[in-house]
Amino acid sequence: MLLSVSVGEYLKSLFFDRLPFFPDNIRISLFIIMFCLIATIEIYLYVFLKKAKNKRDNYLNANWKEKISNMLSNIIIYGDEDDGLENVVNHFLPRFKKLPLKRKRVRNILIEEIRIYHSNFTGFTADVLKELFIKLELHKYTLEKLKSNYWEIQIEGIREIAQFWLYEYDQLVFALTDHEHEIVRMEAQTAHVRLNRDNPFKFLDHMRGRILPWHQLILFEIITKAKYVKIPSFVKWLGSRNDSVVIFCLKLIGYYQQLDALAEIVKLLKHPQEEIRKMSVWVIGKMEAEFVEEELLKIYPKETQKVKLEILSALGKISSGNYLSFLKDCLLTPDFEIKMGATKAILGHGRKGKLMLQELQSVVSAKNSQIIAHVLDARI
Amino acid sequence: MEAGFYFFEQIFNSAIFYFALVVMASYIFLCFFSALEMKAYMRKNSFIDYREILVSPFAPSVSILAPAYNEEATIVDNVKSIMSLHYSNFEIIIINDGSKDHSLEKLIHAYQLEKVDFCVNEQLNHQPIRGIYKSRNSSYAKLIVIDKENGGKSDALNAGINVSSKDLLLCIDVDCIVEQDALLKLVKPYLEEKKRVIATGGVVRIANSCEVEDGRLVKVHMPKNIISRFQVLEYIRAFLMGRMAWSRLNGLLIISGAMGLFDKEIVIKCGGYSHETVGEDMELVVRMRRYMHDHNLKYQVVYIPDPLCWTESPVDFKILGRQRNRWTRGTIETLWTHRDLFFNPKYSILGMLSYPYWLFFEWLAPILEGIGIITFILLASFGKINWEFSLILFTMVYTFSILLSTIAVLFEERSYHQYTSGKDVLKLLLLAFIEPVVYHPLTIYWSIKGNIDKFTGKKNWGTMTRAGFTSNQKNKLEPSSAQNLKTKQEQSA
């Protein structure tokens, strides 16, 4: 007791009475000590209060989630298609309306649960869930989310519209395809592809900025996995000034094997961007466009290493046999990767290529012979 | 004499004091930038579905390089764990760096390996390769095993790079536990950054006392060993506060050797891993950054706050001391090799901020602290100490250390929240009070020892003893289970 009183007295004299008489460094030190102590205590309080709050939130969320999940399960179990969509929804609706939907926590859990259930079901059950979502007027909150100042909330809204196929709000989503935030843009574009049946790729006409590879990857997956997307001829965007649009369209042309685009793709072999030339060669190889082989050989000598390797790969895929001697000559270059690429291209010619490699193995240099052995080994 | 002493005391006091203030201010700035970076990352990635990368044909291809030396106790399970990573387009290259045990035989037997005529593109120098093995079982088609003469970690990684056929290189320690979605998360920055990403790293955490099942971490626990606990706090501080902040500033100089993803093209153009340093991970990143500057290429080195890799930490002071000694020597070697970066405006952030920071605060600060302690003892013995002022100064440093560690725990709680039990969090917070007086002086000692060893010509890696962990049954990673202790000793070639 005495000690604490004396420590208190000492600190009081230190911080109040003697402070002005200390040298600068000691005064600064005392200030830092005070700051650190207060900040540390605040962080302690924050950590433990937050922990307690999270515990309470988790408990409440789990309770509501269980209740709502049970209610939705009942729809799935007892909702009979023979009763008709309207009857089933009207039967279950009153119970859902009893939920305190004005409370944000309950509303958000309900929206999330319906969304998850909807994404896991198709057909009648999915239709019932969508109808329930609309009859509970939850879509109004979705539309509010689109107007939010926070981009992550806007994304939630976009995702809900796409998830429930709310076609009537496609124009609102389309407006966001030119949003200044790139992630909102991306989400809106992917949603637009799902929602718009007439012109799902309209956003490519006015693409703001680069479509990042991540964005391309997501869009590619959405487009190629969606069932009802109207696939246009992507050739019309090959002339775009936006290089990333051209690359993205080349990927889709390759995937959908749009042979009518080949003439335009050949023109792209002279494009100043290496990445576009490389992707064009990749598409040519994927489409096994034999008539472009000569063009590929023409550009080969002046091309960069990456494009050269892609050309060799394309020749292997086309495997017409017309340029085997060229591929054989590539073994004479000092570049290891070119040699390896050419050898693989020869092997791409099937039995004929394999025989050629076996013959070559005994006449070429030791290093080239090793490369051939490597390529011929199926385990590698 | 008296006047001279007074003058020295004033200068010394002021210089040390203001240096300490600058160090403390820099930590506050780092906290601030780290908070910004983490918040941005968490916001951006909170609704990402990484499965999109998993199924995409356009996901970048990755070679996983894992050097192994005398790892027979765990190598088969470790490889199994790596093979189960969630990614589609990857190959695994295990480099047996001249192990003296039966690591290779165990791999051959477990994965039905046989020697193949693999033609290696000799772009980087390394010790001779004795053989390259592939499995005759197509289930293990992704696995390549290189058997080579011992040459150290850098040498092994260079051999792996030569054999690699993919675009990105994930360099890992074979005995680490890698999270299954680690590759998906590490690859993402390569797809979304506007500048070319040349390297990414993730947070490395301490696996001691955690529950491991089939090579996977199933439950996180606070280590029972106090030395490991100190390292938990230290790692959280270093990764969540330090590296995230440097990532924000695009000034990262190091990607942990335990796990880092690199752009292969740039690694090769830079000449691969250096044989001349024991801090090869830091040196490579600095060299890659230099290369990008020298060629006027825009680039980024990215750190992500996800805990992606779990490593076993040293559990006694002797081994920990060796590890820290090596880290110090690695830092000195890297800083010396790239000394022309020092305040060189040509290298922007790298030259004007990152390099000076590492020089003054990572290399020089422990030395100054050591000198400070010795001077204090000398002055005390001459009766020249104002004990009250000294106590105030000490309290300032002490309370600041506690604040920093507390902020680190806060970051952990607000982000990945790995230690779910309130008791564990409390343990971490209490540790913050002990660490500055128990653990920190030791790190100073090891750092000074590292400096002495460096300048007296010591070059080896030092011996690392680790417990390892068995698989196929649930077990806790406890170093006390000494039955499978193994000794790793790597020497620079």
XYZ file of C-alpha atoms in Angstrom, chain B residues 34-480:
447
model
C 1.015 -2.555 -43.081
C -2.475 -1.798 -41.758
C -3.344 -0.125 -45.057
C -2.001 -3.010 -47.105
C -3.719 -5.661 -45.043
C -7.015 -3.856 -45.103
C -6.818 -3.455 -48.876
C -5.892 -7.105 -49.328
C -8.650 -8.408 -47.059
C -11.270 -6.226 -48.747
C -10.178 -7.203 -52.194
C -9.949 -10.921 -51.564
C -12.813 -11.475 -49.154
C -15.158 -12.654 -51.903
C -12.676 -14.275 -54.275
C -13.309 -17.787 -55.437
C -9.863 -19.293 -55.944
C -11.350 -22.318 -57.675
C -11.499 -20.173 -60.808
C -7.696 -20.414 -61.007
C -7.804 -24.101 -60.218
C -9.942 -24.967 -63.231
C -8.666 -22.397 -65.700
C -6.538 -23.465 -68.675
C -4.916 -20.025 -68.518
C -3.553 -20.345 -64.976
C 0.238 -19.843 -64.975
C 2.331 -22.985 -64.857
C 4.415 -23.557 -61.732
C 7.451 -25.682 -60.868
C 7.727 -26.454 -57.168
C 11.389 -26.748 -56.188
C 12.206 -28.432 -52.895
C 15.835 -29.141 -52.012
C 16.320 -32.022 -49.594
C 19.339 -33.002 -47.538
C 19.202 -35.991 -45.187
C 15.435 -35.946 -44.957
C 14.814 -39.694 -44.998
C 12.568 -39.555 -41.921
C 9.945 -37.401 -43.554
C 10.680 -37.042 -47.262
C 8.022 -39.467 -48.525
C 5.248 -37.806 -46.517
C 6.495 -34.342 -47.393
C 6.335 -35.118 -51.115
C 2.876 -36.611 -50.673
C 1.773 -33.429 -48.963
C 3.172 -31.266 -51.776
C 1.481 -33.430 -54.398
C -1.892 -32.766 -52.805
C -1.665 -28.988 -53.303
C -4.704 -27.478 -54.961
C -3.480 -26.466 -58.398
C -3.694 -27.972 -61.842
C -0.736 -26.828 -63.884
C 2.333 -27.698 -61.837
C 5.298 -30.044 -61.499
C 7.236 -30.989 -58.370
C 11.011 -31.099 -58.494
C 12.686 -32.629 -55.456
C 16.437 -32.057 -55.432
C 18.346 -34.596 -53.383
C 21.416 -32.522 -52.584
C 23.875 -35.361 -52.010
C 22.106 -36.724 -48.932
C 24.171 -39.154 -46.900
C 21.122 -41.053 -45.693
C 18.544 -43.031 -47.656
C 16.378 -40.117 -48.823
C 16.723 -41.050 -52.489
C 16.136 -44.776 -51.957
C 12.982 -44.022 -49.968
C 11.666 -41.807 -52.760
C 12.513 -44.373 -55.441
C 10.699 -47.063 -53.534
C 7.648 -45.013 -52.526
C 7.012 -43.381 -55.885
C 8.212 -46.140 -58.247
C 10.916 -43.959 -59.698
C 13.351 -44.853 -62.430
C 16.224 -43.041 -64.019
C 15.368 -41.218 -67.247
C 17.391 -39.589 -70.035
C 16.438 -36.088 -69.022
C 18.211 -33.433 -71.049
C 18.965 -30.448 -68.833
C 19.147 -26.893 -70.105
C 22.336 -25.807 -68.313
C 21.538 -22.154 -67.810
C 22.740 -21.886 -64.218
C 25.839 -23.401 -62.618
C 25.564 -26.164 -60.073
C 27.268 -29.337 -58.883
C 27.002 -32.337 -61.233
C 23.693 -34.147 -61.485
C 24.019 -37.882 -60.846
C 20.610 -38.754 -62.246
C 17.070 -37.596 -62.824
C 14.166 -39.820 -61.884
C 10.556 -40.012 -62.995
C 7.849 -42.404 -61.927
C 6.644 -45.252 -64.099
C 3.295 -44.780 -62.369
C 1.298 -42.086 -64.150
C -0.321 -41.050 -60.836
C 3.023 -39.473 -59.962
C 3.596 -37.905 -63.384
C 4.070 -34.473 -61.823
C 7.066 -35.630 -59.782
C 10.690 -35.228 -60.869
C 13.547 -36.169 -58.562
C 17.046 -34.858 -59.161
C 19.952 -36.615 -57.502
C 23.072 -34.447 -57.413
C 26.359 -33.880 -55.632
C 26.079 -31.824 -52.462
C 26.414 -28.114 -53.082
C 24.133 -26.396 -50.598
C 20.645 -24.979 -50.892
C 21.414 -22.386 -53.594
C 23.167 -24.960 -55.716
C 20.272 -27.398 -55.389
C 17.749 -24.715 -56.320
C 19.806 -23.756 -59.384
C 19.791 -27.385 -60.520
C 16.018 -27.438 -60.036
C 15.606 -24.257 -62.067
C 17.556 -25.799 -64.958
C 15.264 -28.817 -64.963
C 12.076 -26.782 -64.549
C 9.803 -26.475 -67.566
C 7.216 -24.066 -66.155
C 6.909 -20.276 -66.014
C 6.913 -19.691 -62.263
C 9.111 -21.203 -59.566
C 7.820 -21.980 -56.099
C 10.902 -22.489 -53.937
C 10.085 -24.181 -50.650
C 11.764 -25.974 -47.782
C 10.771 -29.596 -48.174
C 10.050 -29.993 -44.454
C 7.569 -27.106 -44.332
C 3.845 -27.704 -44.201
C 2.352 -25.842 -47.133
C -1.320 -24.860 -46.998
C -3.276 -26.592 -49.745
C -4.455 -23.423 -51.413
C -1.082 -21.703 -51.065
C -0.312 -21.848 -54.780
C -3.672 -20.423 -55.774
C -3.153 -17.465 -53.474
C 0.458 -16.895 -54.452
C -0.303 -17.025 -58.159
C -3.121 -14.494 -58.033
C -0.905 -11.371 -57.814
C 0.760 -12.466 -61.076
C -2.638 -12.252 -62.744
C -3.950 -9.033 -61.324
C -1.147 -6.554 -60.769
C -0.724 -3.874 -63.388
C 3.054 -4.076 -63.192
C 5.010 -7.262 -63.804
C 5.194 -9.258 -60.579
C 8.629 -10.826 -60.173
C 8.174 -12.474 -56.781
C 5.493 -13.178 -54.205
C 5.743 -14.471 -50.680
C 3.283 -15.492 -48.025
C 3.358 -15.470 -44.273
C 5.423 -18.203 -42.638
C 4.138 -19.383 -39.245
C 5.456 -21.605 -36.485
C 4.154 -25.176 -36.545
C 5.519 -26.381 -33.195
C 2.807 -28.034 -31.069
C 0.296 -27.799 -33.923
C -1.659 -30.890 -34.894
C -0.491 -32.467 -38.151
C -2.318 -35.167 -40.037
C -1.078 -36.743 -43.286
C 1.339 -33.891 -43.820
C -1.413 -31.304 -43.310
C -1.884 -28.924 -40.464
C -5.275 -29.599 -38.911
C -5.212 -27.545 -35.717
C -3.162 -24.596 -34.609
C -1.861 -24.443 -31.060
C 0.438 -22.097 -29.252
C 3.849 -23.822 -28.886
C 4.503 -25.240 -25.446
C 8.167 -24.368 -25.654
C 8.854 -20.779 -24.574
C 11.583 -20.263 -27.202
C 9.149 -21.205 -29.953
C 6.545 -18.925 -28.406
C 8.923 -15.990 -28.620
C 9.397 -16.821 -32.271
C 5.626 -16.893 -32.837
C 5.442 -13.315 -31.654
C 8.531 -12.391 -33.626
C 7.212 -13.963 -36.846
C 3.821 -12.264 -36.513
C 5.599 -8.940 -36.054
C 7.989 -9.495 -38.922
C 5.500 -10.817 -41.447
C 2.255 -9.032 -40.645
C 3.847 -5.696 -39.801
C 7.205 -5.486 -41.538
C 6.834 -7.282 -44.820
C 3.272 -6.227 -45.504
C 4.340 -2.601 -45.100
C 7.280 -3.023 -47.434
C 4.992 -4.726 -49.901
C 2.751 -1.647 -49.822
C 5.766 0.544 -50.540
C 7.042 -1.910 -53.162
C 10.281 -1.982 -51.202
C 10.534 -5.616 -50.137
C 14.074 -6.932 -50.025
C 13.358 -10.434 -48.875
C 11.016 -13.282 -49.676
C 11.360 -16.031 -47.114
C 13.491 -18.986 -48.189
C 10.825 -21.264 -46.703
C 8.409 -20.310 -49.464
C 8.498 -17.860 -52.349
C 7.111 -17.767 -55.865
C 9.392 -16.276 -58.521
C 9.224 -15.323 -62.178
C 11.537 -17.892 -63.770
C 12.513 -15.728 -66.707
C 13.837 -12.987 -64.430
C 15.521 -15.449 -62.055
C 17.444 -16.956 -64.956
C 18.322 -13.599 -66.463
C 19.725 -12.598 -63.064
C 21.886 -15.694 -62.874
C 19.856 -17.698 -60.348
C 20.731 -18.216 -56.710
C 24.121 -17.032 -55.550
C 26.619 -19.548 -54.162
C 28.515 -16.753 -52.451
C 26.123 -16.028 -49.616
C 24.320 -17.835 -46.822
C 21.406 -15.418 -47.267
C 20.576 -16.551 -50.794
C 16.851 -15.749 -50.480
C 17.415 -12.057 -49.753
C 20.263 -11.743 -52.219
C 18.169 -13.135 -55.080
C 15.316 -10.696 -54.468
C 17.730 -7.741 -54.355
C 19.415 -8.908 -57.559
C 16.075 -9.395 -59.326
C 14.982 -5.912 -58.319
C 18.268 -4.454 -59.518
C 17.854 -6.212 -62.843
C 14.420 -4.701 -63.342
C 15.738 -1.220 -62.535
C 18.782 -1.630 -64.759
C 16.519 -2.577 -67.673
C 13.910 0.095 -66.936
C 11.205 -2.483 -66.436
C 8.279 -1.740 -64.151
C 7.831 -4.432 -61.545
C 6.457 -5.356 -58.182
C 7.412 -7.688 -55.353
C 4.275 -8.695 -53.476
C 3.655 -10.125 -50.046
C 0.331 -11.593 -49.072
C -0.780 -11.861 -45.443
C -2.309 -15.331 -45.708
C -0.551 -17.901 -43.542
C 0.561 -20.241 -46.311
C 3.516 -22.078 -44.881
C 4.155 -23.596 -41.454
C 7.659 -24.312 -40.342
C 9.197 -25.954 -37.359
C 11.162 -23.439 -35.322
C 14.351 -24.146 -33.371
C 13.571 -25.137 -29.803
C 16.826 -24.451 -28.049
C 18.906 -21.340 -27.826
C 21.962 -22.977 -29.347
C 20.248 -23.886 -32.614
C 18.275 -20.672 -32.717
C 21.533 -18.783 -32.212
C 23.077 -20.532 -35.205
C 20.061 -19.680 -37.346
C 20.168 -15.995 -36.371
C 23.911 -15.908 -36.813
C 23.436 -17.150 -40.372
C 20.674 -14.634 -41.067
C 22.960 -11.815 -39.915
C 25.808 -13.008 -42.102
C 23.409 -13.328 -45.039
C 22.230 -9.755 -44.513
C 25.799 -8.420 -44.358
C 26.801 -10.331 -47.476
C 23.812 -9.084 -49.438
C 24.259 -5.501 -48.297
C 27.962 -5.618 -49.140
C 27.426 -7.225 -52.552
C 24.929 -4.535 -53.502
C 26.597 -1.624 -51.696
C 26.289 0.640 -54.728
C 22.535 0.759 -54.118
C 23.077 2.880 -50.997
C 21.159 6.131 -51.511
C 21.417 5.611 -55.254
C 18.460 7.516 -56.784
C 18.626 5.351 -59.904
C 17.081 2.540 -57.877
C 14.271 4.708 -56.415
C 12.641 3.032 -53.367
C 15.170 0.206 -53.465
C 18.167 2.511 -53.266
C 16.725 5.422 -51.339
C 14.635 3.637 -48.718
C 14.832 -0.163 -48.557
C 18.593 -0.478 -48.691
C 19.343 2.301 -46.167
C 16.640 0.908 -43.875
C 18.217 -2.528 -43.885
C 21.657 -1.067 -43.463
C 20.847 1.210 -40.523
C 18.022 -0.596 -38.796
C 18.488 -4.273 -39.565
C 22.270 -4.528 -39.647
C 23.523 -1.533 -37.652
C 20.821 -1.241 -34.967
C 21.771 -4.431 -33.068
C 25.430 -3.380 -33.134
C 24.553 0.042 -31.746
C 22.379 -1.574 -29.113
C 25.306 -3.779 -28.124
C 27.649 -0.780 -27.982
C 25.018 1.080 -25.937
C 24.828 -1.693 -23.372
C 28.623 -1.926 -23.050
C 28.931 1.873 -22.749
C 26.220 1.910 -20.123
C 28.087 -0.677 -18.066
C 31.335 1.300 -18.436
C 29.703 4.593 -17.457
C 27.989 2.899 -14.547
C 31.306 1.557 -13.324
C 32.746 5.095 -13.504
C 29.737 6.350 -11.552
C 28.680 8.548 -14.458
C 25.113 7.304 -14.736
C 22.033 9.270 -13.856
C 19.980 6.302 -12.741
C 16.659 8.061 -12.890
C 17.161 9.204 -16.461
C 18.450 5.790 -17.443
C 15.367 4.169 -16.001
C 13.144 6.579 -17.945
C 14.982 5.857 -21.191
C 14.826 2.125 -20.578
C 11.101 2.350 -19.808
C 10.542 4.237 -23.043
C 12.168 1.487 -25.111
C 10.453 -1.205 -23.066
C 6.932 0.243 -23.354
C 7.474 0.872 -27.066
C 8.473 -2.781 -27.575
C 5.348 -3.895 -25.746
C 3.214 -1.586 -27.866
C 4.712 -2.947 -31.089
C 4.121 -6.556 -30.098
C 0.599 -5.707 -28.959
C -0.131 -4.096 -32.330
C 1.199 -7.238 -34.013
C -1.196 -9.381 -31.972
C -3.988 -6.986 -32.915
C -3.131 -7.429 -36.610
C -3.220 -11.183 -36.156
C -6.591 -10.985 -34.419
C -8.070 -8.710 -37.069
C -6.775 -10.758 -39.977
C -6.377 -14.513 -39.886
C -7.022 -15.135 -36.265
C -5.017 -18.356 -36.166
C -5.009 -18.634 -32.394
C -8.701 -18.943 -31.689
C -8.470 -19.605 -27.978
C -8.586 -16.555 -25.736
C -5.889 -18.187 -23.592
C -3.486 -18.320 -26.541
C -4.069 -14.655 -27.325
C -3.496 -13.774 -23.689
C -0.281 -15.802 -23.707
C 0.905 -13.838 -26.738
C 0.042 -10.547 -25.115
C 1.810 -11.453 -21.887
C 4.799 -12.661 -23.852
C 5.137 -9.121 -25.147
C 6.121 -8.060 -21.604
C 8.853 -10.668 -21.211
C 10.252 -10.652 -24.725
C 12.107 -7.307 -24.594
C 14.103 -8.308 -21.514
C 14.591 -12.033 -22.114
C 14.551 -12.779 -25.831
C 15.575 -9.505 -27.412
C 19.004 -9.269 -25.703
C 19.755 -12.743 -27.040
C 18.901 -11.733 -30.592
C 21.296 -8.800 -30.151
C 23.996 -11.163 -28.956
C 23.466 -13.549 -31.901
C 23.485 -10.682 -34.319
C 26.770 -9.321 -32.952
C 28.192 -12.832 -32.993
C 27.083 -13.103 -36.634
C 28.961 -9.908 -37.420
C 32.087 -11.197 -35.699
C 31.846 -14.532 -37.508
C 31.354 -12.772 -40.811
C 34.378 -10.565 -40.376
C 36.493 -13.463 -39.137
C 35.643 -15.454 -42.255
C 33.110 -18.059 -41.107
C 31.158 -19.290 -44.110
C 29.146 -22.374 -43.273
C 25.405 -22.705 -42.837
C 25.600 -24.164 -39.356
C 23.820 -27.221 -38.081
C 20.033 -27.243 -37.862
C 18.425 -29.904 -35.736
C 14.745 -30.442 -36.245
C 12.215 -32.877 -34.903
C 10.262 -33.510 -38.080
C 6.853 -35.128 -37.937
C 5.438 -38.454 -38.853
C 2.324 -38.806 -40.890
C -0.636 -41.140 -41.408
C -1.690 -40.560 -37.860
C -2.746 -37.509 -36.006
C 0.133 -36.202 -33.989
C 1.354 -33.012 -32.491
C 4.546 -31.587 -33.794
C 6.570 -31.742 -30.618
C 10.319 -31.432 -30.722
C 10.515 -33.424 -27.538
